[in-house]
Amino acid sequence: MQAPPVAMATAGLGKVRRRRRRPRLGVGPAERWARPGAWPPEAPGPPAVRDSWLAPRGGFGVLASSLGRSPDGGSCCGCWFWRQWKQLSRLQRNVILLLLAFLALCGLLSFVSLAEEWKALEGRSSEELNVRPANPPILPAPRKAEAKPETLPGGPPQRPQRHFRRGPPKLQMRAPESDAKDRGQDAAAPGAGAGGAGWEGAAQRTSWRGAATEPEQGTRDPLRKAEGTPKPSPQAARIPQDPAQQNERQQAVVEAFRHAWAGYHKFAWGHDELKPVSRSFAEWFGLGLTLIDSLDTMWILGLKKEFAEAREWVSEKLWFQKNVDVNLFESTIRILGGLLSAFHLSGDDLFLEKAEDFGNRLMPAFQTPSKIPYSDVNIGTGVAHPPRWTSDSTVAEVTSIQLEFRELSRLTGNKKFQEAVEQVARHVHSLSGKKDGLVPMFINTNSGLFTHLGVFTLGARADSYYEYLLKQWIQGGKTETQLRDDYLEAVEGIRRHLLGRSEPRKLTFVGELAHGHFSAKMDHLVCFLPGTLALGAHHGLPADHMELARALMDTCYQMNRQMETGLSPEIAHFNLYSQKAAKDVQVKPADRHNLLRPETVESLFYLYRFTGERKYQDWGWEILQSFNAYTRVPSGGYSSIGNVQDARNPQPRDKMESFFLGETLKYLYLLFSDDPDLLSLDAYVFNTEAHPLPIWAPA
Ligand code: DMJ
């Protein structure tokens, strides 16, 4: 970022030098240069001096060495400097001023960066003095883990380390239609390496602002040390795999899945994401993200052949010894969650072995001064780090990995996964800076304190914090009351500070609060909330949560319904004023896109399960038809779109997110089912990427 201005300035001086010489050689009229402040050929100044500082070898060093005495040996250096300055052309002066401004800017930036570090350190000491976690551990040990004295996570924070790649660099590569399939991750196989350092070369790669740990040896052993053989969920047997049992709407979902999968299979096999329009693929982590995210959906939809082929790829091509940065949250909910869920549904040990290997590689992220994990970790080198521009992590990210790590501990008998994430949960529970249970969006990995205080949202960066409070409580058999209480307090905080009503339909929406200022803005992401509220009510929380769930469900439906394509924008703004013909849901040009997100249909699934009201199925059916009408790409796959308000040209954006298969189509399929035992919500809890994990039986 900073190099170009220097290069430009240098290039500029070169040009000046060439242009100055022309009139002196008599090329072109001398008058061209005879302007105030320019350098006329007849100017009395000393050409030798002028040439010397413009000459490449002398440059600014020569100018600097001339300072302190005038050319005629006099002592008035200020006068001499001023004369020299006056003799420069405007261009030359500008170049010099630009350079000086650039140097000043560099100085300023360095100062700001140092100041930030000082502030973080100060914050840390004040936390150590004043804001100690108030509570003892709030969560029980995993049922299978007691007898296993595994090393706990943590240890002293590492010296700042360097990371080599920052994610997600969405590289696009075109897949030859014929053989894209087999390239997968061959290069990442053990010992081979496309940049993969493997464990051996890993430990020394260190420097700026990250944590590195010695890679753990024998990452697959702990599984064998678990008490007894880990058991997949017994509920798996209840999933019907016979297509004959599927109703018409479920069959339509299966057809949509097959179409999406066909595109992925043809153009992106083994890669992270399909780019359906360009018939190519994009890499994020280089770990076959869509394939892993889709495993349990295929199982649930009864797509045995497709599941078997994907399983084969996991067995043969999925290796984690790669020098690649992954985002801790995204890879936990999609990859770890996907593998654990595939294990539970299929009973196939392969998925648990892969999950444990991957979980081990994520652990360095927790080695920070505060134990609040860094956002990114290199799964090959064990180097973890925050984003380049900050040492903050996102609150939703560090508090929405608990279901997966806890389940991994339960299955493997290795406590360290659970301990690491529960330490984070306890710490966040104890922090000040909340407002009636609502949390800010950022937390600093050095100080462990919330940052950017005073801004509250249920959308991006905070959303799944609330979801995981409830779901951890359910997962643990409803024994961890602190989680439930934090959740209840947060729902009251939402009621008190974030609810609004639109005009003319009086839709209830969840807005945002920034330093006391209410904004009628709601991300589509917030549409997870009706489902979560309904789930809580089903598990015995106050009945009025269900009423709020119903009201918000109507709103989320309208966010889809009021658009020309029938698909919600990424962000909606709600009209607060009574005006004739005004719509409740308004959209700004920058927010008109739709990424095939699941939240509306996710909540429809919960609402239908708990109420049995057909309208929720009908609303989901409308949305599936809209996806088919406006996002389906004929050659295979579905694409996110750029404008939900333009049914003629919805502007395909050439990207099929993995959650379309992992979540959106799965929730639609479950919504259309009339069998409450198909992944019963009394036996399973879905992680935030729709991967079902078993509810732990009461001890
Ligand atoms: C998914 O990865 C998860 O649902 C996450 O919680 C939010 N973002 C996407 C879907 O919108």
mmCIF file of N, CA and C and ligand atoms in Angstrom, residues 293 329-330 333-334 463-464 467 524-525 597-599 602 659 663 688-690, ligand 1:
data_model
loop_
_atom_site.group_PDB
_atom_site.id
_atom_site.type_symbol
_atom_site.label_atom_id
_atom_site.label_comp_id
_atom_site.label_asym_id
_atom_site.label_seq_id
_atom_site.Cartn_x
_atom_site.Cartn_y
_atom_site.Cartn_z
ATOM 1 N N ASP A 293 -19.721 -29.383 3.394
ATOM 2 C CA ASP A 293 -20.949 -28.746 3.898
ATOM 3 C C ASP A 293 -22.202 -29.512 3.445
ATOM 4 N N PHE A 329 -13.945 -19.473 12.743
ATOM 5 C CA PHE A 329 -15.396 -19.619 12.832
ATOM 6 C C PHE A 329 -15.974 -20.331 11.610
ATOM 7 N N GLU A 330 -15.634 -19.819 10.434
ATOM 8 C CA GLU A 330 -16.233 -20.374 9.215
ATOM 9 C C GLU A 330 -15.859 -21.842 9.039
ATOM 10 N N ILE A 333 -17.773 -24.048 11.777
ATOM 11 C CA ILE A 333 -19.202 -24.342 11.587
ATOM 12 C C ILE A 333 -19.450 -25.165 10.318
ATOM 13 N N ARG A 334 -18.603 -24.964 9.301
ATOM 14 C CA ARG A 334 -18.859 -25.674 8.042
ATOM 15 C C ARG A 334 -18.131 -27.010 7.981
ATOM 16 N N ASP A 463 -24.895 -11.952 15.612
ATOM 17 C CA ASP A 463 -26.068 -12.828 15.499
ATOM 18 C C ASP A 463 -25.966 -14.155 16.251
ATOM 19 N N SER A 464 -24.996 -14.964 15.892
ATOM 20 C CA SER A 464 -25.004 -16.326 16.428
ATOM 21 C C SER A 464 -24.511 -16.404 17.877
ATOM 22 N N GLU A 467 -27.765 -17.110 19.352
ATOM 23 C CA GLU A 467 -28.205 -18.450 18.940
ATOM 24 C C GLU A 467 -27.486 -19.530 19.752
ATOM 25 N N HIS A 524 -30.765 -9.527 6.590
ATOM 26 C CA HIS A 524 -31.486 -10.793 6.416
ATOM 27 C C HIS A 524 -30.970 -11.834 7.396
ATOM 28 N N LEU A 525 -29.708 -11.713 7.803
ATOM 29 C CA LEU A 525 -29.141 -12.637 8.786
ATOM 30 C C LEU A 525 -29.990 -12.724 10.053
ATOM 31 N N ARG A 597 -28.995 -17.117 0.956
ATOM 32 C CA ARG A 597 -28.892 -17.390 2.390
ATOM 33 C C ARG A 597 -30.094 -18.179 2.904
ATOM 34 N N PRO A 598 -29.893 -18.866 4.048
ATOM 35 C CA PRO A 598 -30.938 -19.767 4.549
ATOM 36 C C PRO A 598 -31.881 -19.193 5.606
ATOM 37 N N GLU A 599 -31.594 -18.035 6.207
ATOM 38 C CA GLU A 599 -32.229 -17.712 7.490
ATOM 39 C C GLU A 599 -33.755 -17.713 7.445
ATOM 40 N N GLU A 602 -34.892 -21.301 7.271
ATOM 41 C CA GLU A 602 -34.510 -21.936 8.541
ATOM 42 C C GLU A 602 -35.603 -21.684 9.587
ATOM 43 N N PHE A 659 -23.295 -22.721 1.778
ATOM 44 C CA PHE A 659 -24.456 -22.867 2.663
ATOM 45 C C PHE A 659 -25.769 -23.028 1.911
ATOM 46 N N GLU A 663 -27.302 -25.564 4.053
ATOM 47 C CA GLU A 663 -28.390 -25.058 4.896
ATOM 48 C C GLU A 663 -29.706 -24.861 4.157
ATOM 49 N N THR A 688 -25.004 -23.518 13.653
ATOM 50 C CA THR A 688 -25.407 -22.335 12.892
ATOM 51 C C THR A 688 -25.214 -22.515 11.385
ATOM 52 N N GLU A 689 -24.663 -23.645 10.984
ATOM 53 C CA GLU A 689 -24.548 -23.979 9.570
ATOM 54 C C GLU A 689 -25.490 -25.148 9.235
ATOM 55 N N ALA A 690 -26.480 -25.380 10.093
ATOM 56 C CA ALA A 690 -27.515 -26.405 9.860
ATOM 57 C C ALA A 690 -27.012 -27.831 9.948
HETATM 58 C C1 DMJ B 1 -23.809 -19.369 7.328
HETATM 59 O O1 DMJ B 1 -22.474 -19.617 7.182
HETATM 60 C C2 DMJ B 1 -24.232 -19.486 8.756
HETATM 61 O O2 DMJ B 1 -25.607 -19.621 8.831
HETATM 62 C C3 DMJ B 1 -23.803 -18.319 9.577
HETATM 63 O O3 DMJ B 1 -24.293 -18.389 10.876
HETATM 64 C C4 DMJ B 1 -24.276 -17.041 8.951
HETATM 65 N N1 DMJ B 1 -23.894 -16.941 7.576
HETATM 66 C C5 DMJ B 1 -24.145 -18.055 6.710
HETATM 67 C C6 DMJ B 1 -25.533 -18.093 6.121
HETATM 68 O O4 DMJ B 1 -26.097 -16.905 5.883
#
